[in-house]
Coordinates of C-alpha atoms in Angstrom, one line a residue:
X320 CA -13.9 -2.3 -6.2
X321 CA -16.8 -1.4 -8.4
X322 CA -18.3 -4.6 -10.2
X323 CA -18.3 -5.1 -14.4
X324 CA -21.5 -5.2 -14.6
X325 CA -25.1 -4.6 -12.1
X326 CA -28.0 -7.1 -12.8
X327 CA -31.1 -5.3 -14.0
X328 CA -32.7 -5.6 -10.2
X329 CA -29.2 -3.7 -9.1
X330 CA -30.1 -0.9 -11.7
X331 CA -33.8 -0.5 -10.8
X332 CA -33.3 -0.6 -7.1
X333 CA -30.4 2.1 -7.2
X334 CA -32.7 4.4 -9.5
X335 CA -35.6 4.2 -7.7
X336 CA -34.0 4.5 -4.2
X337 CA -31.6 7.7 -5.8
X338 CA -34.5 9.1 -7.6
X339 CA -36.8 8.6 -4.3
X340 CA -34.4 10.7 -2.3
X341 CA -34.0 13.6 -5.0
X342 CA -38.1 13.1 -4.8
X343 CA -38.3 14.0 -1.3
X344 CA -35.6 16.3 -1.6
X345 CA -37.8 18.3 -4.4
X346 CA -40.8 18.0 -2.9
X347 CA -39.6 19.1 1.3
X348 CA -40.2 22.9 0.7
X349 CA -43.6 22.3 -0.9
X350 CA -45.2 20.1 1.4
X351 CA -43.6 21.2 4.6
X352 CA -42.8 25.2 4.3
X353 CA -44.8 26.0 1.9
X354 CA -42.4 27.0 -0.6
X355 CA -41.4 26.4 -4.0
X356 CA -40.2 22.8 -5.1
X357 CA -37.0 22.1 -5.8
X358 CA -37.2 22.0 -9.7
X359 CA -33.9 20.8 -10.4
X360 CA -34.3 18.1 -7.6
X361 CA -37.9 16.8 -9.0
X362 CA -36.2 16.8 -12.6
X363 CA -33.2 14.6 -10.9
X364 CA -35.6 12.4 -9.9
X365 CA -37.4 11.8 -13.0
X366 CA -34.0 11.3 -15.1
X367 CA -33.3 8.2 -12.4
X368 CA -37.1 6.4 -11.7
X369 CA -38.5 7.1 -15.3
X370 CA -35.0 4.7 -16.6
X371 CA -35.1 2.4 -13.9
X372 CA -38.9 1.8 -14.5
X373 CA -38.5 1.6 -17.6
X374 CA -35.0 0.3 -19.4
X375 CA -32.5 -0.2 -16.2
X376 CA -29.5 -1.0 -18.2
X377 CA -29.3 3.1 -18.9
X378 CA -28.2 3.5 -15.5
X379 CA -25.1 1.4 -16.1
X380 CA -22.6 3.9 -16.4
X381 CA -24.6 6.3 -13.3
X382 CA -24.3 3.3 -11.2
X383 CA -20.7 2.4 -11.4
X384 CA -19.8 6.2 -11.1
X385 CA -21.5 6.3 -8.1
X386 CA -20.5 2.6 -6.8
X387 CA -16.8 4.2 -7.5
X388 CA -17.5 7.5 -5.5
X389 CA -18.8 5.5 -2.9
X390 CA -16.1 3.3 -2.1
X391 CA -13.3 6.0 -2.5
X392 CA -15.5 8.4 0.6
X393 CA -15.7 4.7 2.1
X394 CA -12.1 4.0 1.6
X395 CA -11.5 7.5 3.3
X396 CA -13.7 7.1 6.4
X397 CA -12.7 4.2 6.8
X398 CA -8.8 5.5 7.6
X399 CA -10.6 8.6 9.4
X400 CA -12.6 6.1 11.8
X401 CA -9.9 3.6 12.6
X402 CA -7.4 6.7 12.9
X403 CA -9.7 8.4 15.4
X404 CA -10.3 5.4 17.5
X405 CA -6.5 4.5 18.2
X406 CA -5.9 8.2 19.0
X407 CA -8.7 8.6 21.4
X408 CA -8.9 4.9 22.9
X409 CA -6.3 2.7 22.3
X410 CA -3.4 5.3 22.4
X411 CA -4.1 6.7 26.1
X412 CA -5.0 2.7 27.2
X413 CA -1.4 2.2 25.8
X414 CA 0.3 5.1 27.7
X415 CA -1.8 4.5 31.0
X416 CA 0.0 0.6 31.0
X417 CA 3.2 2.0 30.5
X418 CA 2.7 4.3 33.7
X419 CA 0.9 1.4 35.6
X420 CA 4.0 -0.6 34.6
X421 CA 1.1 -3.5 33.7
X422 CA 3.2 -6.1 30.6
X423 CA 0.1 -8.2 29.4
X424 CA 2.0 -10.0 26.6
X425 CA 5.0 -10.9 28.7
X426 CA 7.2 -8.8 26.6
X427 CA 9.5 -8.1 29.4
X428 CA 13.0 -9.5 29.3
X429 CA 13.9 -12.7 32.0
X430 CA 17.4 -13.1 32.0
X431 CA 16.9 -15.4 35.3
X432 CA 14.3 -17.5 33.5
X433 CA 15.3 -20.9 31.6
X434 CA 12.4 -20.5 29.0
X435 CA 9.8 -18.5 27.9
X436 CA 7.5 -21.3 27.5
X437 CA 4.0 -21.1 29.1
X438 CA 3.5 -25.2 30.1
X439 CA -0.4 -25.5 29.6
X440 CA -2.7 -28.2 31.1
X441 CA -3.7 -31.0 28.6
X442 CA -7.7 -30.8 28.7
X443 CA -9.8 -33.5 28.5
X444 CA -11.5 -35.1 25.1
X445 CA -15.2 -34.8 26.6
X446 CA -14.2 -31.1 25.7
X447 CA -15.0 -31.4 22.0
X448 CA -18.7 -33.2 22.3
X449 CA -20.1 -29.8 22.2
X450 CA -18.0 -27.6 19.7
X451 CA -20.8 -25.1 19.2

């Protein structure tokens, strides 16, 4: 899931971006409410840019904790999403067939019927001159 090792552009991009957020994160009250900075934000952000501007390869073990974290909360809404989405569409769609008695796959038994085969019409070659 998380790779060995991140090239040096890897480690300066995910400082910097990181660092930027904790920057603006710091910085919000000041400039916008006229509050105090968040300190421990602005000091956040200064541990990630100052390394990634500087020596990148510090932020090796940072970046694969948070490559890790990521893909487990991705791994998770992932199974939230898809669960949600047959529950609310493709379950009641299901159930409303059923009551509509609609079969689109042909499932239902033929006892009458020799085969199940669908005999299809042979096209014509012209139809692969213009694949795509």
């Amino acid at each position: 899931m998380v790779p060995e090792k991140a090239s040096a552009k890897q480690l300066r991009s995910f400082g910097l971006l990181v660092g930027g957020v904790f920057a603006i994160l710091g910085a919000w009250p000041a400039l916008f409410r006229a509050a105090n900075p968040r300190l421990w934000a602005l000091l956040t952000a200064a541990a990630l840019v100052v390394p990634a501007v500087v020596f990148p390869s510090v932020l090796q073990p940072l970046y694969r904790g948070w490559m890790f974290i990521g893909a487990m909360l991705g791994w998770i809404n992932t199974r939230i999403i898809l669960g949600f989405i047959f529950c609310v569409v493709f379950t009641p769609v299901g159930l409303l067939m059923r009551l509509f008695g609609r079969d689109t796959l042909n499932l239902k038994s033929k006892p009458t019927m020799d085969s199940y085969r669908v005999t299809r019409e042979p096209r014509p070659g012209s139809h692969m001159k213009h694949q795509f």
